[in-house]
XYZ file of C-alpha atoms in Angstrom:
266
model
C -0.018 0.081 0.071
C 1.269 3.393 -0.922
C 0.882 5.982 1.844
C 1.396 9.690 1.390
C 1.226 11.763 4.546
C 2.559 15.083 6.037
C 1.409 18.670 6.438
C -0.323 20.609 3.786
C 2.306 23.284 3.641
C 5.798 23.475 5.020
C 5.595 25.509 8.201
C 8.386 26.116 10.734
C 11.253 23.745 10.770
C 10.351 22.718 14.255
C 6.725 21.834 13.198
C 7.821 19.946 10.131
C 10.318 17.926 11.949
C 7.720 17.150 14.819
C 5.251 15.855 12.093
C 7.907 13.882 10.205
C 9.259 12.167 13.385
C 5.829 11.061 14.223
C 5.401 9.422 10.733
C 8.432 7.201 11.193
C 6.502 4.028 12.053
C 5.000 3.985 8.594
C 8.305 4.153 6.868
C 9.474 1.239 8.887
C 6.380 -0.807 7.963
C 7.353 -3.373 5.290
C 3.681 -3.438 4.023
C 3.720 0.259 3.347
C 5.412 2.328 0.597
C 5.744 5.645 2.463
C 6.175 9.111 1.127
C 6.447 12.347 3.137
C 4.258 15.111 1.661
C 4.432 18.866 2.125
C 4.200 21.768 -0.210
C 6.861 24.453 -0.510
C 4.346 26.805 -2.082
C 0.492 26.730 -2.070
C 0.056 28.736 -5.277
C -3.725 28.308 -5.415
C -4.741 29.687 -1.895
C -8.011 31.507 -1.959
C -6.820 34.872 -0.519
C -3.608 36.600 -1.577
C -3.005 37.202 2.128
C -3.103 33.475 3.052
C 0.209 31.698 3.996
C 1.835 30.133 0.965
C 4.889 28.473 2.377
C 8.677 29.158 2.318
C 9.127 29.115 -1.327
C 11.095 26.777 -3.629
C 14.634 27.458 -2.563
C 14.087 27.345 1.239
C 11.462 24.589 0.850
C 13.586 22.201 -1.084
C 16.288 22.702 1.473
C 13.861 21.665 4.326
C 12.572 18.770 2.319
C 16.167 17.525 1.596
C 16.716 17.698 5.454
C 13.719 15.551 6.167
C 14.790 13.128 3.444
C 18.354 12.717 4.886
C 17.436 12.599 8.489
C 14.489 10.235 8.228
C 15.228 8.346 5.046
C 11.791 9.308 3.563
C 10.926 9.572 -0.034
C 9.449 12.875 -0.827
C 6.298 14.151 -2.697
C 5.678 17.780 -3.361
C 3.678 19.905 -5.875
C 4.845 21.856 -8.752
C 2.816 24.609 -10.284
C 5.062 25.852 -13.218
C 6.859 23.784 -15.903
C 10.223 25.605 -14.973
C 10.007 24.074 -11.414
C 10.084 20.402 -12.469
C 13.722 19.823 -13.118
C 15.071 21.423 -9.769
C 12.271 19.923 -7.678
C 12.979 16.486 -9.063
C 16.506 16.688 -7.582
C 14.888 16.346 -4.083
C 11.319 14.933 -4.809
C 10.680 11.227 -5.698
C 7.269 12.205 -6.775
C 6.182 15.352 -8.532
C 2.599 16.226 -7.801
C 0.320 18.023 -10.324
C -2.350 19.899 -8.584
C -5.973 19.213 -9.468
C -6.497 22.668 -11.016
C -3.517 22.075 -13.350
C -4.212 18.402 -14.245
C -4.745 19.231 -17.967
C -1.773 21.725 -18.451
C 0.290 20.108 -21.120
C 3.553 21.976 -20.601
C 3.487 21.071 -16.917
C 2.769 17.412 -17.445
C 5.554 17.157 -20.014
C 8.063 19.043 -17.877
C 7.334 16.578 -15.008
C 7.550 13.593 -17.500
C 11.027 14.585 -18.508
C 12.289 14.078 -15.039
C 13.040 10.663 -13.403
C 10.433 11.361 -10.622
C 7.053 9.587 -10.413
C 4.294 11.884 -11.699
C 1.218 12.005 -9.485
C -1.721 13.722 -11.268
C -4.549 14.856 -9.144
C -7.957 14.712 -10.916
C -9.512 18.161 -11.284
C -12.657 18.695 -9.282
C -14.292 19.773 -12.623
C -13.417 16.553 -14.634
C -15.073 13.317 -15.283
C -12.709 10.462 -14.262
C -12.611 9.256 -17.890
C -10.995 12.439 -18.946
C -7.762 11.673 -16.934
C -6.787 9.237 -19.644
C -5.651 12.105 -21.610
C -3.386 13.435 -18.796
C -1.778 10.013 -18.444
C -1.248 9.816 -22.104
C 0.629 13.071 -22.132
C 3.168 11.643 -19.667
C 3.342 8.234 -21.296
C 4.075 9.732 -24.661
C 6.630 12.131 -23.368
C 8.271 9.034 -21.611
C 8.481 7.283 -24.879
C 5.285 5.047 -24.879
C 2.775 5.724 -27.526
C 0.459 2.754 -27.215
C -2.854 2.201 -25.461
C -3.144 3.692 -21.945
C -3.449 1.091 -19.259
C -2.783 0.543 -15.630
C 0.270 -1.655 -16.285
C 1.894 0.749 -18.638
C 1.209 3.729 -16.256
C 2.766 1.780 -13.374
C 5.865 0.812 -15.422
C 6.400 4.542 -16.487
C 5.812 5.920 -13.017
C 2.373 7.644 -13.187
C -0.290 7.805 -10.564
C -3.716 9.342 -10.549
C -5.177 10.811 -7.341
C -8.904 11.212 -6.584
C -9.726 14.234 -4.447
C -13.447 14.740 -4.855
C -15.646 16.531 -7.489
C -17.371 19.856 -7.322
C -20.863 19.436 -5.952
C -22.734 22.832 -6.395
C -20.941 25.700 -4.682
C -18.573 25.207 -1.728
C -18.709 21.431 -1.513
C -17.271 18.259 -2.913
C -18.482 14.738 -3.339
C -16.653 11.396 -3.993
C -18.137 9.054 -6.523
C -16.422 5.889 -5.829
C -16.953 4.690 -9.385
C -14.176 7.170 -10.312
C -11.801 4.973 -8.479
C -12.678 2.040 -10.614
C -12.688 3.981 -13.832
C -9.333 5.749 -13.317
C -7.756 2.453 -12.358
C -8.090 1.291 -15.880
C -5.588 4.092 -16.832
C -3.102 4.057 -13.827
C -2.515 3.183 -10.153
C -4.935 5.344 -8.069
C -4.349 7.122 -4.753
C -7.343 8.327 -2.724
C -6.799 11.584 -1.019
C -9.206 11.312 1.785
C -8.447 14.664 3.363
C -8.955 16.873 0.390
C -12.074 14.981 -0.508
C -13.708 16.476 2.628
C -12.635 19.967 1.860
C -15.372 22.658 1.401
C -13.980 25.020 -1.111
C -14.299 28.690 -0.358
C -17.588 30.115 -1.716
C -17.333 33.878 -1.085
C -15.067 33.490 1.955
C -11.276 34.014 2.214
C -10.407 30.309 2.805
C -11.722 26.859 2.221
C -13.360 24.897 5.083
C -13.696 21.163 5.591
C -15.028 18.326 7.868
C -12.503 15.924 8.923
C -14.859 13.658 10.690
C -15.746 12.249 7.133
C -12.084 11.244 6.467
C -12.247 7.806 8.109
C -15.499 6.661 6.482
C -14.412 7.751 2.953
C -11.013 6.173 3.365
C -12.515 2.860 4.501
C -14.996 2.999 1.500
C -12.166 3.577 -0.881
C -10.322 0.564 0.593
C -13.306 -1.570 0.108
C -13.532 -0.513 -3.609
C -9.877 -0.986 -4.226
C -7.111 1.586 -4.599
C -3.287 1.448 -4.649
C -2.728 4.009 -1.874
C -3.961 6.736 0.300
C -3.092 10.480 0.910
C -3.600 11.978 4.285
C -2.684 15.501 5.297
C -1.729 15.345 8.900
C -0.586 17.639 11.795
C -0.114 17.212 15.495
C -2.729 20.110 16.081
C -4.816 20.749 12.865
C -6.269 23.833 14.578
C -2.966 25.708 14.258
C -2.144 24.224 10.766
C -1.344 27.095 8.259
C -3.341 25.582 5.505
C -6.216 23.040 5.210
C -6.503 22.477 9.015
C -10.171 21.797 8.818
C -9.797 18.634 6.746
C -6.618 17.314 8.266
C -6.407 14.164 10.271
C -4.684 14.427 13.633
C -1.409 12.471 13.869
C -2.508 10.424 16.892
C -5.595 9.227 14.980
C -3.783 8.091 11.823
C -2.452 4.717 13.219
C -6.075 3.360 14.072
C -7.346 4.344 10.599
C -4.334 2.720 8.757
C -4.974 -0.488 10.722
C -8.723 -0.347 9.646
C -7.755 0.226 6.133
C -5.431 -2.833 6.090
C -8.121 -4.996 7.608
C -10.581 -4.043 4.869
C -7.907 -4.629 2.132
C -7.214 -8.235 3.570
C -10.984 -8.975 3.294
C -10.859 -7.801 -0.270
C -7.928 -10.056 -1.205
């Protein structure tokens, strides 16, 4: 099972290392392929006054420190094509944000690096449409045949489900999308962003983290390749997405429940 976990955005060094240390058990678990996640820049914050992160230079230094101290593989977002090459020197996985999942230049730039490319499905797209994003990466990496799960896995491409727009200021998860997208690539279920309530006239997005466990367990029952959880020791003080984060001390129980469901499915 792939597990992606960490804070939404890189905060202070002390906070980042406190969170990273709390996640060490998952990196030591031989049944888990663990990736530490944090963004060096949240370029799509609702308000121009919202905290975005330390930026690419300072952020990559901090992620490199985490990588060296804890031995973690790293996942982080890129927003512009000129970021791909330098970020790939640190990150094992380059994540394409949902709003940018169709941006050809960004996908091609990420595909030209050796990193895995994790493409988050846009909240505005049908799951079938993600075949085209996968194809852009596959073709750049030298494969021009039929898009399939096996070829995407071979060429280092993942898709992530993070909910679909449902009216104004809400998301809904259609579990059918997990099945549909798994025809094209390994699928990660982003349980924390799926409970986000996008800003609708306000200055920041909300969320309801109480729905993270049931949605994650439902996805485990449907069948996915991994899970994405934004985590924090105190979500109430998190500088981004605190309302939909799962608290670190609640993560272990949820992972155990997910594993139990996956065993039944096997």
